[in-house]
XYZ file of C-alpha atoms in Angstrom:
554
model
C 29.437 -93.564 81.199
C 29.446 -89.877 80.479
C 32.665 -87.865 80.336
C 33.087 -84.578 82.142
C 33.247 -81.621 79.878
C 36.824 -80.686 79.345
C 38.038 -83.748 81.071
C 40.420 -84.763 78.322
C 41.909 -81.268 78.262
C 42.437 -81.285 82.014
C 44.115 -84.640 81.806
C 46.455 -83.445 79.125
C 47.326 -80.370 81.211
C 48.255 -82.543 84.174
C 50.498 -84.644 81.990
C 52.268 -81.554 80.702
C 52.757 -80.229 84.201
C 54.103 -83.559 85.517
C 57.706 -83.291 86.697
C 60.321 -84.681 84.477
C 61.894 -87.821 85.925
C 65.594 -88.006 86.291
C 67.251 -90.799 84.307
C 67.934 -93.942 86.192
C 71.459 -94.411 87.370
C 73.266 -96.845 89.580
C 75.326 -94.029 91.081
C 73.700 -91.926 93.770
C 72.951 -88.313 92.915
C 75.281 -86.894 95.549
C 78.121 -88.964 94.080
C 77.461 -87.627 90.547
C 77.679 -84.054 91.760
C 81.066 -84.675 93.340
C 82.591 -86.406 90.388
C 84.464 -84.251 87.866
C 82.902 -83.762 84.462
C 84.808 -84.408 81.272
C 82.977 -81.541 79.417
C 84.442 -78.020 79.417
C 82.246 -75.276 80.969
C 80.252 -73.223 78.459
C 81.490 -69.662 77.984
C 79.098 -66.862 79.022
C 76.748 -65.897 76.204
C 77.471 -62.477 74.647
C 74.588 -59.987 74.741
C 72.563 -60.071 71.595
C 73.082 -57.188 69.193
C 69.865 -55.650 67.900
C 69.295 -56.378 64.277
C 69.250 -52.705 63.182
C 72.651 -52.127 64.862
C 74.030 -55.222 63.198
C 72.924 -53.961 59.817
C 74.375 -50.492 60.613
C 77.754 -51.996 61.496
C 77.755 -54.204 58.434
C 77.054 -51.245 56.124
C 79.872 -49.205 57.638
C 77.740 -46.067 58.167
C 74.349 -44.657 59.020
C 71.279 -46.051 57.318
C 68.342 -43.835 56.443
C 64.796 -44.487 57.512
C 63.799 -44.078 53.900
C 65.900 -44.314 50.803
C 67.234 -40.900 49.688
C 66.111 -39.825 46.246
C 67.886 -37.462 43.860
C 65.526 -34.621 44.718
C 65.870 -35.105 48.471
C 69.659 -35.097 48.299
C 69.628 -31.872 46.280
C 67.048 -30.329 48.630
C 68.910 -31.172 51.837
C 72.172 -29.942 50.331
C 70.503 -26.640 49.399
C 69.003 -26.349 52.878
C 72.455 -26.691 54.401
C 73.450 -23.440 52.668
C 70.892 -21.578 54.782
C 71.108 -23.797 57.857
C 74.607 -25.283 57.990
C 74.557 -28.778 59.502
C 71.028 -29.652 58.340
C 72.287 -32.189 55.803
C 74.600 -33.808 58.350
C 71.769 -34.128 60.853
C 69.602 -35.753 58.189
C 72.427 -38.173 57.390
C 72.628 -39.230 61.046
C 75.901 -37.457 61.814
C 74.538 -35.520 64.756
C 77.815 -34.380 66.274
C 79.077 -32.820 63.038
C 75.676 -31.285 62.305
C 75.382 -29.704 65.749
C 78.924 -28.331 65.557
C 78.213 -26.711 62.177
C 74.945 -25.278 63.460
C 76.673 -23.836 66.518
C 79.440 -22.260 64.461
C 76.838 -20.688 62.188
C 75.016 -19.192 65.176
C 78.295 -17.823 66.516
C 79.077 -16.327 63.117
C 75.691 -14.598 63.007
C 76.261 -13.170 66.480
C 79.702 -11.822 65.572
C 78.310 -10.307 62.362
C 75.469 -8.656 64.272
C 77.833 -7.141 66.811
C 80.133 -5.914 64.032
C 77.208 -4.404 62.139
C 75.852 -2.660 65.241
C 79.223 -0.992 65.702
C 78.456 1.079 62.577
C 75.097 2.351 63.818
C 75.350 6.111 64.171
C 78.681 6.124 62.351
C 77.996 4.765 58.886
C 81.002 6.644 57.560
C 83.210 4.089 59.310
C 82.527 1.851 56.320
C 84.834 4.154 54.334
C 87.826 3.305 56.539
C 90.618 1.457 54.813
C 90.772 -1.081 57.645
C 87.032 -1.756 57.317
C 87.294 -2.311 53.579
C 90.196 -4.743 54.007
C 88.340 -6.642 56.763
C 85.137 -6.961 54.739
C 86.905 -8.084 51.564
C 88.977 -10.672 53.457
C 85.872 -11.952 55.268
C 84.062 -12.268 51.926
C 86.867 -14.384 50.453
C 86.995 -16.649 53.509
C 83.210 -16.921 53.526
C 83.171 -18.005 49.888
C 85.661 -20.799 50.553
C 83.883 -21.963 53.717
C 80.465 -22.148 52.066
C 81.926 -23.950 49.069
C 83.365 -26.579 51.404
C 80.075 -26.717 53.322
C 78.075 -27.530 50.192
C 80.482 -30.286 49.144
C 80.676 -31.948 52.573
C 76.892 -31.782 52.954
C 76.421 -33.451 49.588
C 78.930 -36.202 50.354
C 77.389 -36.838 53.798
C 74.020 -37.591 52.184
C 75.530 -40.494 50.265
C 75.012 -39.706 46.588
C 76.841 -42.950 45.721
C 73.648 -44.867 46.617
C 71.881 -43.230 43.672
C 71.861 -44.791 40.257
C 74.069 -43.363 37.540
C 71.500 -40.900 36.282
C 70.770 -39.624 39.791
C 74.459 -39.107 40.500
C 74.906 -37.066 37.317
C 71.827 -34.888 37.968
C 72.652 -34.266 41.629
C 76.301 -33.566 40.814
C 75.369 -30.920 38.241
C 72.816 -29.350 40.603
C 75.292 -29.188 43.475
C 77.950 -27.710 41.175
C 75.552 -24.930 40.178
C 74.699 -24.460 43.833
C 78.386 -24.012 44.680
C 78.727 -21.282 42.053
C 75.533 -19.587 43.248
C 76.690 -19.633 46.850
C 80.106 -18.163 46.083
C 78.792 -15.429 43.759
C 77.489 -13.031 46.485
C 80.749 -13.310 48.411
C 82.773 -12.663 45.255
C 80.573 -9.688 44.347
C 80.984 -8.229 47.822
C 84.761 -8.581 47.756
C 84.995 -7.134 44.244
C 82.774 -4.152 45.105
C 84.704 -3.332 48.260
C 88.089 -3.635 46.542
C 86.854 -1.504 43.623
C 85.662 1.154 46.059
C 88.988 1.085 47.870
C 90.878 1.415 44.591
C 88.630 4.313 43.527
C 89.147 6.098 46.827
C 92.906 5.826 46.528
C 92.794 7.032 42.897
C 90.640 10.119 43.568
C 91.341 11.227 47.120
C 94.919 12.207 48.041
C 96.556 10.115 50.722
C 98.213 13.154 52.272
C 96.524 16.438 52.955
C 97.375 19.601 51.082
C 99.948 21.570 53.148
C 97.543 24.483 53.108
C 94.713 22.368 54.584
C 94.571 21.948 58.330
C 95.470 18.448 59.548
C 92.516 16.133 60.134
C 91.880 15.293 63.775
C 89.860 12.187 64.587
C 88.211 13.818 67.597
C 87.239 16.927 65.602
C 87.685 16.404 61.836
C 86.083 19.784 61.010
C 88.476 21.666 63.318
C 85.754 23.298 65.369
C 83.888 24.789 62.395
C 80.095 24.973 62.349
C 79.967 25.047 58.545
C 82.069 23.517 55.818
C 82.165 24.894 52.292
C 82.750 22.768 49.192
C 83.421 24.147 45.717
C 81.721 21.883 43.176
C 83.111 22.347 39.683
C 81.936 21.074 36.348
C 84.732 21.191 33.770
C 84.401 20.839 30.015
C 87.841 19.601 29.056
C 87.640 17.524 25.871
C 89.896 16.108 23.167
C 89.119 18.981 20.795
C 89.810 21.686 23.390
C 92.938 23.020 25.029
C 92.988 23.184 28.808
C 90.139 23.180 31.309
C 87.273 25.642 31.449
C 85.241 25.594 34.659
C 81.823 26.303 33.185
C 79.828 25.224 36.240
C 80.833 26.564 39.661
C 78.710 26.029 42.754
C 79.564 26.384 46.418
C 77.759 24.056 48.813
C 77.795 25.598 52.275
C 76.780 22.853 54.713
C 75.750 23.171 58.332
C 77.652 20.371 60.039
C 75.063 19.711 62.748
C 71.873 19.565 60.666
C 73.077 19.114 57.090
C 71.053 22.146 55.917
C 72.784 23.366 52.774
C 72.866 26.537 50.726
C 73.978 26.109 47.122
C 75.552 29.267 45.658
C 75.794 29.373 41.852
C 78.446 31.634 40.353
C 78.252 32.685 36.686
C 81.050 31.550 34.415
C 81.192 35.097 32.982
C 81.576 36.894 36.316
C 84.237 39.431 35.340
C 87.329 40.837 37.023
C 87.140 38.861 40.281
C 89.478 39.921 43.067
C 91.870 37.738 45.038
C 92.724 37.769 48.762
C 95.976 39.539 49.712
C 97.625 36.163 50.417
C 97.177 35.021 46.792
C 100.025 35.599 44.285
C 97.383 36.755 41.786
C 96.375 39.645 44.057
C 99.623 41.466 43.249
C 99.519 40.470 39.614
C 95.930 41.716 39.162
C 95.470 44.557 41.685
C 92.341 45.807 39.876
C 90.789 42.388 39.303
C 91.460 39.406 37.101
C 92.548 40.655 33.677
C 90.811 43.984 34.251
C 92.788 45.440 31.331
C 90.793 43.241 28.942
C 87.382 44.785 28.178
C 85.766 41.462 27.278
C 88.091 39.150 29.184
C 88.761 38.230 32.754
C 85.956 35.699 33.157
C 85.753 33.566 36.279
C 85.905 30.334 34.280
C 89.377 31.303 32.984
C 91.073 31.545 36.396
C 91.846 27.824 36.715
C 93.556 27.531 33.353
C 95.470 30.814 33.731
C 97.009 29.615 37.001
C 97.986 26.280 35.437
C 99.494 28.054 32.419
C 101.555 30.439 34.584
C 103.327 28.427 37.291
C 105.943 31.195 37.579
C 103.272 33.517 38.956
C 101.596 30.955 41.200
C 104.850 29.564 42.528
C 104.273 25.997 41.364
C 102.491 23.713 38.938
C 98.831 22.728 38.939
C 97.750 25.666 41.071
C 94.501 26.173 39.159
C 92.288 24.760 41.936
C 93.873 26.984 44.574
C 93.558 30.090 42.406
C 89.876 29.459 41.754
C 89.189 28.679 45.425
C 90.909 31.929 46.421
C 88.873 33.959 43.925
C 85.524 32.488 44.977
C 86.390 32.669 48.694
C 87.094 36.388 48.331
C 83.989 36.939 46.209
C 81.541 35.319 48.646
C 83.292 36.151 51.884
C 83.407 32.431 52.693
C 86.431 30.263 53.246
C 86.319 27.475 50.653
C 87.546 24.385 52.473
C 87.604 21.790 49.682
C 86.862 21.421 46.012
C 85.664 18.575 43.809
C 85.765 18.650 40.006
C 84.138 16.321 37.541
C 84.353 16.589 33.797
C 80.853 17.267 32.499
C 81.260 14.658 29.768
C 81.903 12.089 32.475
C 78.719 13.249 34.156
C 76.801 11.553 31.325
C 78.026 8.137 32.494
C 77.179 8.905 36.120
C 73.590 9.865 35.293
C 73.139 6.802 33.077
C 74.558 4.593 35.826
C 71.741 5.555 38.232
C 69.076 5.189 35.555
C 68.697 8.882 34.720
C 67.277 11.766 36.742
C 63.731 13.053 36.993
C 62.955 16.769 37.177
C 60.574 19.398 35.880
C 61.465 21.002 32.546
C 59.978 24.500 32.481
C 59.989 24.879 28.696
C 61.121 23.060 25.584
C 64.932 22.949 25.423
C 66.458 22.306 21.966
C 69.913 20.809 22.213
C 72.891 19.950 20.021
C 75.178 22.545 18.445
C 74.252 26.237 18.250
C 70.799 25.680 16.777
C 69.501 22.668 18.669
C 69.435 20.338 15.705
C 70.019 17.130 17.686
C 66.703 17.088 19.533
C 64.397 18.794 21.994
C 63.741 18.127 25.662
C 60.020 18.691 26.035
C 58.507 20.683 28.884
C 56.971 18.800 31.808
C 58.194 16.204 34.289
C 60.854 14.216 32.469
C 63.192 11.322 33.114
C 66.430 12.508 31.505
C 69.196 10.227 30.290
C 72.836 11.151 30.826
C 73.152 12.878 27.445
C 69.861 14.714 27.895
C 70.851 15.824 31.422
C 74.166 17.135 30.087
C 72.527 19.138 27.316
C 69.742 20.302 29.593
C 72.427 21.924 31.721
C 74.535 23.191 28.789
C 72.157 24.230 26.018
C 72.126 27.962 25.197
C 69.770 27.787 22.215
C 66.836 29.381 24.026
C 68.593 30.747 27.145
C 71.624 32.779 28.074
C 74.314 31.715 30.526
C 72.145 32.629 33.491
C 69.237 30.458 32.418
C 71.701 27.671 31.844
C 73.053 28.117 35.389
C 69.590 27.617 36.802
C 69.215 24.367 34.904
C 72.651 23.213 36.007
C 71.849 23.577 39.688
C 68.640 21.587 39.103
C 70.669 18.793 37.502
C 73.138 18.784 40.425
C 70.351 18.806 43.001
C 68.406 16.054 41.225
C 71.497 13.845 41.029
C 72.304 14.409 44.723
C 68.802 13.428 45.814
C 68.152 10.586 43.382
C 71.532 8.827 43.571
C 70.234 6.484 46.262
C 72.490 3.817 47.831
C 70.701 0.970 46.055
C 71.254 2.583 42.646
C 74.890 3.305 43.441
C 75.581 -0.264 44.613
C 73.789 -1.775 41.637
C 75.955 0.148 39.161
C 78.985 0.704 41.326
C 81.541 -0.624 38.853
C 80.577 1.843 36.126
C 80.346 4.730 38.600
C 83.792 3.923 39.973
C 85.377 3.728 36.517
C 83.836 7.058 35.510
C 84.870 8.744 38.744
C 88.481 7.608 38.388
C 88.631 8.995 34.858
C 86.778 12.238 35.388
C 87.010 13.275 39.063
C 89.578 15.361 40.913
C 89.545 16.694 44.478
C 91.705 17.857 47.374
C 89.583 16.114 50.025
C 92.015 13.853 51.927
C 91.280 10.190 52.553
C 91.278 10.801 56.292
C 88.150 12.947 55.893
C 86.067 10.297 54.115
C 84.512 8.890 57.286
C 83.097 12.191 58.615
C 82.305 13.294 55.062
C 80.159 10.201 54.464
C 78.227 10.868 57.682
C 77.734 14.487 56.636
C 76.499 13.432 53.196
C 73.790 11.299 54.836
C 72.693 14.329 56.833
C 72.540 16.495 53.698
C 70.402 13.941 51.858
C 67.521 14.403 54.302
C 68.089 18.087 55.070
C 66.822 21.332 53.550
C 68.682 22.510 50.455
C 68.237 26.085 49.252
C 69.874 27.831 46.332
C 70.978 31.325 45.377
C 72.543 32.331 42.055
C 74.304 35.622 41.385
C 72.770 36.571 38.050
C 71.010 39.594 36.533
C 68.887 41.475 37.214
C 69.841 41.181 40.894
C 73.575 40.941 40.225
C 75.369 42.448 37.251
C 78.227 40.221 36.134
C 80.046 42.799 33.981
C 81.005 44.978 36.938
C 79.830 43.182 40.075
C 78.837 44.799 43.341
C 81.130 42.779 45.597
C 79.771 44.000 48.980
C 76.240 43.211 47.789
C 77.270 39.649 46.865
C 78.746 39.149 50.325
C 75.677 40.529 52.087
C 73.424 38.243 50.046
C 75.646 35.288 50.953
C 75.395 35.981 54.678
C 71.631 36.481 54.460
C 71.075 33.226 52.574
C 73.072 31.282 55.184
C 71.272 32.938 58.095
C 67.901 32.195 56.485
C 68.834 28.539 56.107
C 69.403 28.331 59.864
C 65.908 29.482 60.748
C 63.136 27.020 61.582
C 60.964 25.997 58.662
C 58.035 28.327 59.464
C 60.219 31.363 59.901
C 62.129 30.478 56.747
C 58.885 30.515 54.781
C 58.182 34.021 56.004
C 61.642 35.081 54.904
C 61.158 33.742 51.383
C 62.881 30.389 51.821
C 60.846 27.348 50.840
C 61.696 24.371 53.014
C 61.362 20.729 52.205
C 58.926 18.900 54.488
C 60.234 17.006 57.431
C 63.349 19.100 57.999
C 64.605 20.293 61.324
C 66.065 23.551 62.417
C 69.535 24.161 63.719
C 71.106 26.676 66.083
C 72.168 29.863 64.467
C 75.777 30.384 63.597
C 77.703 32.734 61.467
C 79.345 31.646 58.226
C 83.046 31.073 58.130
C 84.495 34.151 56.506
C 87.885 34.966 55.099
C 89.828 37.724 56.835
C 89.470 39.917 53.805
C 85.692 39.624 53.819
C 85.426 42.027 56.720
C 87.269 44.649 54.693
C 85.998 44.118 51.154
C 87.765 45.792 48.308
C 85.446 48.238 46.556
C 86.441 48.506 42.924
C 84.886 50.978 40.568
C 81.580 49.490 39.497
C 78.247 50.222 37.983
C 75.102 49.894 40.105
C 73.024 46.763 39.921
C 70.708 47.184 36.987
C 67.397 46.771 38.755
C 68.416 49.124 41.517
C 66.868 46.982 44.232
C 68.486 46.289 47.562
C 70.103 42.995 48.287
C 67.681 42.342 51.108
C 64.750 42.276 48.695
C 66.139 40.211 45.851
C 68.722 37.854 47.305
C 66.511 35.276 48.998
C 67.510 31.656 48.546
C 64.905 29.326 47.049
C 64.301 25.639 47.648
C 65.590 23.383 44.877
C 62.619 21.091 45.375
C 60.338 24.013 44.555
C 62.398 25.367 41.691
C 63.176 22.077 39.973
C 60.213 19.897 40.870
C 62.108 16.927 42.324
């Protein structure tokens, strides 16, 4: 008899699906249900814990998808310096990581808002309150980032590494901590050094003879401000201070356009305004009784040596400002002096200055035995720049003056912020040793803004030297007329200035015309006995200011 295909399988399926018989019992089913059971009821089964959660709880902390290596721990720790919270997120500590990331975003926002508050008023960085805030923030930032690196490293579980990995990662993270704190420490040190330098150089209280500084109008309504820039040559082998380099920077406050007036050290028998004590003492000019004396560079030291005449000690700056104010017909508002031997360190600190040397300049002693600065475009070191401005081997005082103004102009244009910040410590130390000024600390903020304007503005120069101006017996009215003309020319637009003999730097803008600030005595100049200017030309023809960029080849 044949079997059906799959018959055995079907039979087995029926057997498996057959209902299970209840065990035989003498007691009816209904009676069993009503009788109490001797077994206790089973407690409800607890929900099963997933295996990965069980392992997480047993380990006491998060478990990584992949085992962390020494390199990955170092890498994630380093990443947390740039993105705080990254290491915590990688370690599975999401709440801590997100909090750190949020705080970092908030910090960036606050820093951006604080930085934008300086836009248009960069001089605010010179405020004492700003310097204290920045230095304190730098110290706090260093501590916070140090703690961030350590906590990020610990969160990644370096204890799971073998001994060698722990040593390598520990050393790497230690170096990372130092690297992270270094910029903050440098910032705090630079700011505190700047603050200390400011307090050492700039007086905390204004000179009684200087008008009080008003925050709303720090320049007291003036359209121009005039600074006397002095280079002194005081040294250990010399007595007193001789002001061998004297330049007046007359700055237009609105545009920054500047005229640099160079006065010869051997300008003789200068007069003083009636308000000066020296006006009565020298009615015919400074030491007019001395045929070969009475030089302008002796005024400072004479005033310091004779406090009984000046009515107090250390009146040299005021005496020199009075003499030059009366000579030019300009009110000198402030002065700044730097010892020329300290200038060497300043030039070296910015990496030297580049300018055009017109001819070979021997230097060193009276015969130029130390070396020669060759003609052409040169990068001068501090010592070379000093001797380039001081050497008289192949030039007289007037040729030397021309070189000095080139050195000053080159330094002003090439002392860029990045060079100053890079070598700020050396610059600050030199300035504290060698600088002196009457500019009050309250004026630093507007002065810094004005300096930024001057850096990009047109700078012209005029020096009062032969043959246009005879220094032995100067034509004072002619000097004043030339001063007014040079300032008026600097206010003209660039094209008109070119027609007037003033060479303008490209990219400059014009400013509204204004008259220079003059001393009361300038309107009634004293006319001492004098010899005519040697070349006999009029001031209008020979007193044009020239661009420093053109003259010095910046």
